[in-house]
mmCIF file of C-alpha atoms in Angstrom:
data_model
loop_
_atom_site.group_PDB
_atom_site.id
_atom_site.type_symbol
_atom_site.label_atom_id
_atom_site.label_comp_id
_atom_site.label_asym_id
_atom_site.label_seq_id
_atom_site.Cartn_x
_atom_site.Cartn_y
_atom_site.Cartn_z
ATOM 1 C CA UNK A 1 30.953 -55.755 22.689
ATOM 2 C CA UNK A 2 31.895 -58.226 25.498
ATOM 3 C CA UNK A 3 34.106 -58.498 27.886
ATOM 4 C CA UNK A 4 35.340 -57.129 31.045
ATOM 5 C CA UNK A 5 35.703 -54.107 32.962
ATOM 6 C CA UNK A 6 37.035 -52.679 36.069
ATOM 7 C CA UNK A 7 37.094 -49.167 37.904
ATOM 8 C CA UNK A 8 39.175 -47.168 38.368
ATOM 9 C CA UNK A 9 42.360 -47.650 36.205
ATOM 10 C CA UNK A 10 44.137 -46.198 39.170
ATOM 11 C CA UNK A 11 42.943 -45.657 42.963
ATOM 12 C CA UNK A 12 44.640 -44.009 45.606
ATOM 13 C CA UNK A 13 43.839 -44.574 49.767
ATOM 14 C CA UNK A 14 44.926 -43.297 52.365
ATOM 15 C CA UNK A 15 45.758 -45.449 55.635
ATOM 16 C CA UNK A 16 43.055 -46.301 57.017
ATOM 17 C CA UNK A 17 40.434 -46.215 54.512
ATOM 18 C CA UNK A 18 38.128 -48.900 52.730
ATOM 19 C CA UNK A 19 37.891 -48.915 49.342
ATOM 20 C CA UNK A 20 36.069 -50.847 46.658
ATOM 21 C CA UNK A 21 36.919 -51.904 43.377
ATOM 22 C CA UNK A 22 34.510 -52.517 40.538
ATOM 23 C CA UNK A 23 34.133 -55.845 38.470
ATOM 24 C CA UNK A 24 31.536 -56.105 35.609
ATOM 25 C CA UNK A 25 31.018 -58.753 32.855
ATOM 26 C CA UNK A 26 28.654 -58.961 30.348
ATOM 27 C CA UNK A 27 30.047 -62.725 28.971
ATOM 28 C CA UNK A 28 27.065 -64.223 30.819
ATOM 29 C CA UNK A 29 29.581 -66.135 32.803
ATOM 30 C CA UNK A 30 28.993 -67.125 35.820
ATOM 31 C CA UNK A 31 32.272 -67.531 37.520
ATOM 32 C CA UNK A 32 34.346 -64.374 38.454
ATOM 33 C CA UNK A 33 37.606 -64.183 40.136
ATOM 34 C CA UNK A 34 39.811 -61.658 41.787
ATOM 35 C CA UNK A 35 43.781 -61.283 41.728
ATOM 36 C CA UNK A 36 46.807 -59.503 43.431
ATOM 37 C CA UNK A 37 49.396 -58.929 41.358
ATOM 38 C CA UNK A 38 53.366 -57.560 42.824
ATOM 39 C CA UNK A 39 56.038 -56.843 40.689
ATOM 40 C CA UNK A 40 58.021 -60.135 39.716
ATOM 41 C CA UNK A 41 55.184 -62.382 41.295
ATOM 42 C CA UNK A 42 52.156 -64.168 39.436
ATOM 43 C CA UNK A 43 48.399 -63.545 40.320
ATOM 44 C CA UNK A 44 47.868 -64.628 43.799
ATOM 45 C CA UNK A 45 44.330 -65.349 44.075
ATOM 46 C CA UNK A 46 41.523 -63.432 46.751
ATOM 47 C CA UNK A 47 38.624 -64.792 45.862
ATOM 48 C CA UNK A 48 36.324 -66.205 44.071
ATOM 49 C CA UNK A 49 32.754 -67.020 43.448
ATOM 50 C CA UNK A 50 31.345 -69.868 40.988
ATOM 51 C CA UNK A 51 27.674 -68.601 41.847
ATOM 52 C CA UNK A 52 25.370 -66.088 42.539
ATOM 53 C CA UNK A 53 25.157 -65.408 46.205
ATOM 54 C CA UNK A 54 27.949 -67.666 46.975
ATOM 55 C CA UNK A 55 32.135 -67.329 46.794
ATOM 56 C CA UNK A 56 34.856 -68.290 48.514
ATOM 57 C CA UNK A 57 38.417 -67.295 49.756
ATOM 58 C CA UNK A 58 41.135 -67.812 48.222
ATOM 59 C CA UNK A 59 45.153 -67.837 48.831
ATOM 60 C CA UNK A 60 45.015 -64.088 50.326
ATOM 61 C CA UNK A 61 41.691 -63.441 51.322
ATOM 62 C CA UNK A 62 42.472 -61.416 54.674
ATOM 63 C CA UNK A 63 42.147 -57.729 54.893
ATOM 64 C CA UNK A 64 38.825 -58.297 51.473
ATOM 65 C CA UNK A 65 35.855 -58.882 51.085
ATOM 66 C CA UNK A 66 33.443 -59.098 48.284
ATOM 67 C CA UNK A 67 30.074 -59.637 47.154
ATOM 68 C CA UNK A 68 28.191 -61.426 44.448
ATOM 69 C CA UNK A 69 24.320 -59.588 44.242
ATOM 70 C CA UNK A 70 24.649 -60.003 40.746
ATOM 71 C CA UNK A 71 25.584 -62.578 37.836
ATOM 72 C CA UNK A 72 27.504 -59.325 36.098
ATOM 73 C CA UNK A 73 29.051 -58.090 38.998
ATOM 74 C CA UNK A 74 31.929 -58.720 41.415
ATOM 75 C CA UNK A 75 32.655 -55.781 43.698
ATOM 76 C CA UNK A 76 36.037 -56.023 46.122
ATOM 77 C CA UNK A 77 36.678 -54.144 49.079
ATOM 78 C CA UNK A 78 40.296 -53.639 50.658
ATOM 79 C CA UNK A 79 39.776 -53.004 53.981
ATOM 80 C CA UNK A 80 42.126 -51.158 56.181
ATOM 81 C CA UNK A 81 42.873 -54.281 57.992
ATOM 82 C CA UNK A 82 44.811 -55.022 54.572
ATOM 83 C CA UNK A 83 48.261 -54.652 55.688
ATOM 84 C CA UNK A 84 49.959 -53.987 52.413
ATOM 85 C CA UNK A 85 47.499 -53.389 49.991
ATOM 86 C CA UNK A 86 49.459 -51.282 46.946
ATOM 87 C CA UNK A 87 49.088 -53.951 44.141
ATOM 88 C CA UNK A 88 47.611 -54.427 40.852
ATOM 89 C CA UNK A 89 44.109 -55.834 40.942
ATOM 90 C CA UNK A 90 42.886 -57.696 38.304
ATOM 91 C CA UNK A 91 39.547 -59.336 37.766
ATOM 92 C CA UNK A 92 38.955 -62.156 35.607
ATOM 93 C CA UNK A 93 35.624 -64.174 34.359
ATOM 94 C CA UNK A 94 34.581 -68.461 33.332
ATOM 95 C CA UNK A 95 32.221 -70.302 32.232
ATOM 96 C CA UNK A 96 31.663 -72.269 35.372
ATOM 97 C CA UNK A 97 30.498 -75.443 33.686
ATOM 98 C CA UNK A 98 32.769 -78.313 32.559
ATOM 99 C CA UNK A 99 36.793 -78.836 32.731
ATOM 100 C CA UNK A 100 38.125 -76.356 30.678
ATOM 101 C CA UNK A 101 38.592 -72.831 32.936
ATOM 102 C CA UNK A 102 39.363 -70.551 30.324
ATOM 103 C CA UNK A 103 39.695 -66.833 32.161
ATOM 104 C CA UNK A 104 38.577 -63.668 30.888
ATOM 105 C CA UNK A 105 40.531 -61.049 31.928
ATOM 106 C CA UNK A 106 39.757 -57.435 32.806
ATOM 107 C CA UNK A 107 42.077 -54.715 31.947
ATOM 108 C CA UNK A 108 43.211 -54.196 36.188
ATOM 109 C CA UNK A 109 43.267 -51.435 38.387
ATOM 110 C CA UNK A 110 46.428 -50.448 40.643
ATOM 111 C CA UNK A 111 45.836 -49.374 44.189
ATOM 112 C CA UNK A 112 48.125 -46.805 45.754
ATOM 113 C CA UNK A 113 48.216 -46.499 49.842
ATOM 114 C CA UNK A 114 49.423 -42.819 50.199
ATOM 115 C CA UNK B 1 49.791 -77.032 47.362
ATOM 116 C CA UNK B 2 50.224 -76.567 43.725
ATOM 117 C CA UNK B 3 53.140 -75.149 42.325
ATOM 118 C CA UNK B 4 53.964 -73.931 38.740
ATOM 119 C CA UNK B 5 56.815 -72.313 37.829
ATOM 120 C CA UNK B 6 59.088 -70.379 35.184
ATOM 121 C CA UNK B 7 62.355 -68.629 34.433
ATOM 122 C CA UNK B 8 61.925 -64.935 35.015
ATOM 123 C CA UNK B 9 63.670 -63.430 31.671
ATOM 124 C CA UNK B 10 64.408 -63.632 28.306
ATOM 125 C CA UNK B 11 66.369 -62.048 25.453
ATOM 126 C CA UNK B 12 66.755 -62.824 21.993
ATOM 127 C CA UNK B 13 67.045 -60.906 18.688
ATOM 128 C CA UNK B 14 64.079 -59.864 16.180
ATOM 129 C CA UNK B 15 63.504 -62.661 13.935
ATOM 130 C CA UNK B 16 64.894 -65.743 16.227
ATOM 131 C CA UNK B 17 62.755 -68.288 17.936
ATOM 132 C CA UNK B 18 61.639 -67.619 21.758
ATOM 133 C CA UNK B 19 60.875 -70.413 24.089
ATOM 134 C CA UNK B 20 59.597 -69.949 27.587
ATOM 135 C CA UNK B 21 59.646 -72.900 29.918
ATOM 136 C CA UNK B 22 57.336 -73.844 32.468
ATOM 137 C CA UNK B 23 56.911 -76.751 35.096
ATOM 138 C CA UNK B 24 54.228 -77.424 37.258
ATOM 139 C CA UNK B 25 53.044 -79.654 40.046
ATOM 140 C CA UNK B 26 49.690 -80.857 40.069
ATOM 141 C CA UNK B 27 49.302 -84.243 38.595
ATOM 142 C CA UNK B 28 45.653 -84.074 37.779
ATOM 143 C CA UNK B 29 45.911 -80.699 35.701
ATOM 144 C CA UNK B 30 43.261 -80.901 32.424
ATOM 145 C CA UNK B 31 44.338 -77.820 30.477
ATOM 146 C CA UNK B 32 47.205 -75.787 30.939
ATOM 147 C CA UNK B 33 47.541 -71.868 29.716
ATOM 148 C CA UNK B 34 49.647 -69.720 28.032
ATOM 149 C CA UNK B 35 48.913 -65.851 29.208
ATOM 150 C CA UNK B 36 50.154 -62.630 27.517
ATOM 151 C CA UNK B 37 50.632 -59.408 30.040
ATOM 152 C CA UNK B 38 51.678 -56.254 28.528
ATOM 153 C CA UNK B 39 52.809 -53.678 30.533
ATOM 154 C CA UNK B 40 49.693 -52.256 32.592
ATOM 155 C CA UNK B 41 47.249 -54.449 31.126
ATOM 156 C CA UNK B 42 45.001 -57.665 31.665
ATOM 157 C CA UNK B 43 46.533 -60.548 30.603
ATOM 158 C CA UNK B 44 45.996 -62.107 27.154
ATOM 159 C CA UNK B 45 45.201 -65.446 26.620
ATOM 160 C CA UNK B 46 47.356 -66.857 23.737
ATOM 161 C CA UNK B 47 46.542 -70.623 23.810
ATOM 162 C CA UNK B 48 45.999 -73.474 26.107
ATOM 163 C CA UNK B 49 46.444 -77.268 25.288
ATOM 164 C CA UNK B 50 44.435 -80.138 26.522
ATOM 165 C CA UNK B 51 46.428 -82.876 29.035
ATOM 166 C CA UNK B 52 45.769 -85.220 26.587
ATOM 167 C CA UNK B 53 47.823 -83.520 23.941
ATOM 168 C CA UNK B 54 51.354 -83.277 23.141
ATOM 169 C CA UNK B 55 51.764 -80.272 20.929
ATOM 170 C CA UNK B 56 49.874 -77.634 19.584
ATOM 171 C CA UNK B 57 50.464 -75.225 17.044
ATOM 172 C CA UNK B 58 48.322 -71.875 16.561
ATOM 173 C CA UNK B 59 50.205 -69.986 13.974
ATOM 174 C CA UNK B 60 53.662 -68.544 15.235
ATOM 175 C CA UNK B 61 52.689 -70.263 18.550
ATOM 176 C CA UNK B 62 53.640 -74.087 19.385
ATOM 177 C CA UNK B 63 53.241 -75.235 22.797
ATOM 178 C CA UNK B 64 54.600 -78.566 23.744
ATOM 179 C CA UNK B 65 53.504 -80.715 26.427
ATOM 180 C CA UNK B 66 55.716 -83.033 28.619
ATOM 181 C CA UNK B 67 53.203 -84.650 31.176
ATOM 182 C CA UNK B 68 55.507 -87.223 32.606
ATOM 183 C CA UNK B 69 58.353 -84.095 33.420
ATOM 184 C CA UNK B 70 55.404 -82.164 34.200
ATOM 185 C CA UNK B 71 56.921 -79.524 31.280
ATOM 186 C CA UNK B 72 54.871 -77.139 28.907
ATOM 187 C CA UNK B 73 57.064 -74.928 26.725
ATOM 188 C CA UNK B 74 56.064 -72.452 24.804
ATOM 189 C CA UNK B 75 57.800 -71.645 21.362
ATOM 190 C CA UNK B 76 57.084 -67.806 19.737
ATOM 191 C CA UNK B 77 58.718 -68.148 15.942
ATOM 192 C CA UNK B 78 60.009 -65.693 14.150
ATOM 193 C CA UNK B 79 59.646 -63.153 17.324
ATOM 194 C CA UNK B 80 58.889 -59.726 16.605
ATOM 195 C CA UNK B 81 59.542 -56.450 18.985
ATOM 196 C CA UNK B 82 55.545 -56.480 19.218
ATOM 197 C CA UNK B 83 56.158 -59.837 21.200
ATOM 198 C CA UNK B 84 58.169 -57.735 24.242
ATOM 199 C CA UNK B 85 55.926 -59.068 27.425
ATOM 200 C CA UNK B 86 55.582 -60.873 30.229
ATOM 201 C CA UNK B 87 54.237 -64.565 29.777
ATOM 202 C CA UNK B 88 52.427 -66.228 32.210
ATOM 203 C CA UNK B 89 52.238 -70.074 32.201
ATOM 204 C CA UNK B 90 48.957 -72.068 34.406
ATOM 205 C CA UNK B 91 47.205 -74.458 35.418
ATOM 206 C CA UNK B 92 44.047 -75.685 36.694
ATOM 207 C CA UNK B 93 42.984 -76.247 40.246
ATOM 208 C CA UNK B 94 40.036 -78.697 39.748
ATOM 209 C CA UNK B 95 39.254 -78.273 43.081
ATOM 210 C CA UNK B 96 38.918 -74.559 43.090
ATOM 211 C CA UNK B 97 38.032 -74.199 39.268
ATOM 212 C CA UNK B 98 40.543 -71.350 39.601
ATOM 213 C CA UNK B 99 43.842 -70.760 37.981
ATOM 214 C CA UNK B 100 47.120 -71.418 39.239
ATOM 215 C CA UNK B 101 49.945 -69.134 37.727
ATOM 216 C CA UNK B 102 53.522 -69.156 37.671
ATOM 217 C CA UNK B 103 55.565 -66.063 38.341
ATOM 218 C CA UNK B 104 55.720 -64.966 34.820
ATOM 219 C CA UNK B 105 58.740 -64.792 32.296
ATOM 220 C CA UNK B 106 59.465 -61.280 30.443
ATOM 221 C CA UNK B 107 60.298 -61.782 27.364
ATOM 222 C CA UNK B 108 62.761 -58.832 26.420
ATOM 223 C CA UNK B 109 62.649 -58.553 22.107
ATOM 224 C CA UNK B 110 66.328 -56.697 20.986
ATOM 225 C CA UNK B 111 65.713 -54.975 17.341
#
């Protein structure tokens, strides 16, 4: 079967702490995206990455990071110098080439600060 | 920057027509989505439509296209309690190759 997943469903941290979030697709795509979603807002995006071994910030990129090693895979970090980071997180997939950007969604994780 | 956005709620009764409104900003948008979210999921996609297009109609889904107001709709018939959810609307950012995404509209069903 393919698609998308992420890890955890649900993640807690405590102040301070980094943690990482897990992205893998196995759609041969080769664009892969990352999201915040807040209650009553859309997806803000935090990055993104069109290539292997190359991405970009987004709209809300401070206080992440990420990495792109692999086609399949699309790791974040929330780093403690994330202010506000309790959110849902989800991760999303293209095919890079040509106009049409249809998105392949992952099924999210939410992130708890405790 | 770009901008799209929708009404937050809706209600109607099993077996009436729903239709979610959208606007957006960005002039030079190619496709435009429709996005299903249930509650603690990934979203969905239901159905985009080319800029080029007017209407299209995928089943119990029609989406209409208004590129001078800058105005997608989407129209769920005969709506079912299965349909409860929240419905994103977007665009693309050619620039970015990302999406853009409005704030969502929940679409409440009442048996």
């Amino acid at each position: 079967d393919g698609g998308i997943t992420q890890s955890p469903k649900y993640l807690f941290r405590k102040e301070g702490q980094n943690v990482t979030l897990s992205c893998e697709q196995n759609l041969n795509h080769d664009a892969m995206y990352w999201y915040r979603q807040d209650p009553g807002q859309g997806l803000r995006l935090i990055y993104y990455s069109q290539i292997v071994n190359d991405f970009q910030k987004g709209d809300i990129a401070e206080g992440y990071s990420v990495s792109r090693e692999k086609k399949e895979s699309f790791p974040l970090t929330v780093t403690s110098a994330q202010k506000n980071p309790t959110a849902f997180y989800l991760c999303a997939s293209s095919i890079a080439a040509g106009t049409q950007n249809e998105q392949f969604f992952g099924p999210g994780t939410r992130l708890t600060v405790l | 920057g770009e901008d799209v956005e929708q009404s937050l709620f809706l209600s109607v009764r099993e077996g009436d027509s729903s239709v979610i409104n959208c606007t957006y900003t960005d002039s030079s948008s190619t496709y435009l989505y429709w996005y299903k979210q249930e509650p603690g999921a990934g979203l969905q996609l239901l159905t985009y439509i080319f800029s080029n297009m007017d209407m299209k109609q995928d089943q119990r889904l029609t989406v209409l296209l208004n590129k001078k107001d800058k105005h997608l709709s989407l129209r769920i018939a005969d709506t079912q309690t299965g349909d409860s959810a929240i419905y994103f609307c977007a665009d693309t950012d050619t620039g970015r190759r990302a999406l853009t995404f409005g704030s969502g509209t929940r679409l409440q069903v009442q048996p």
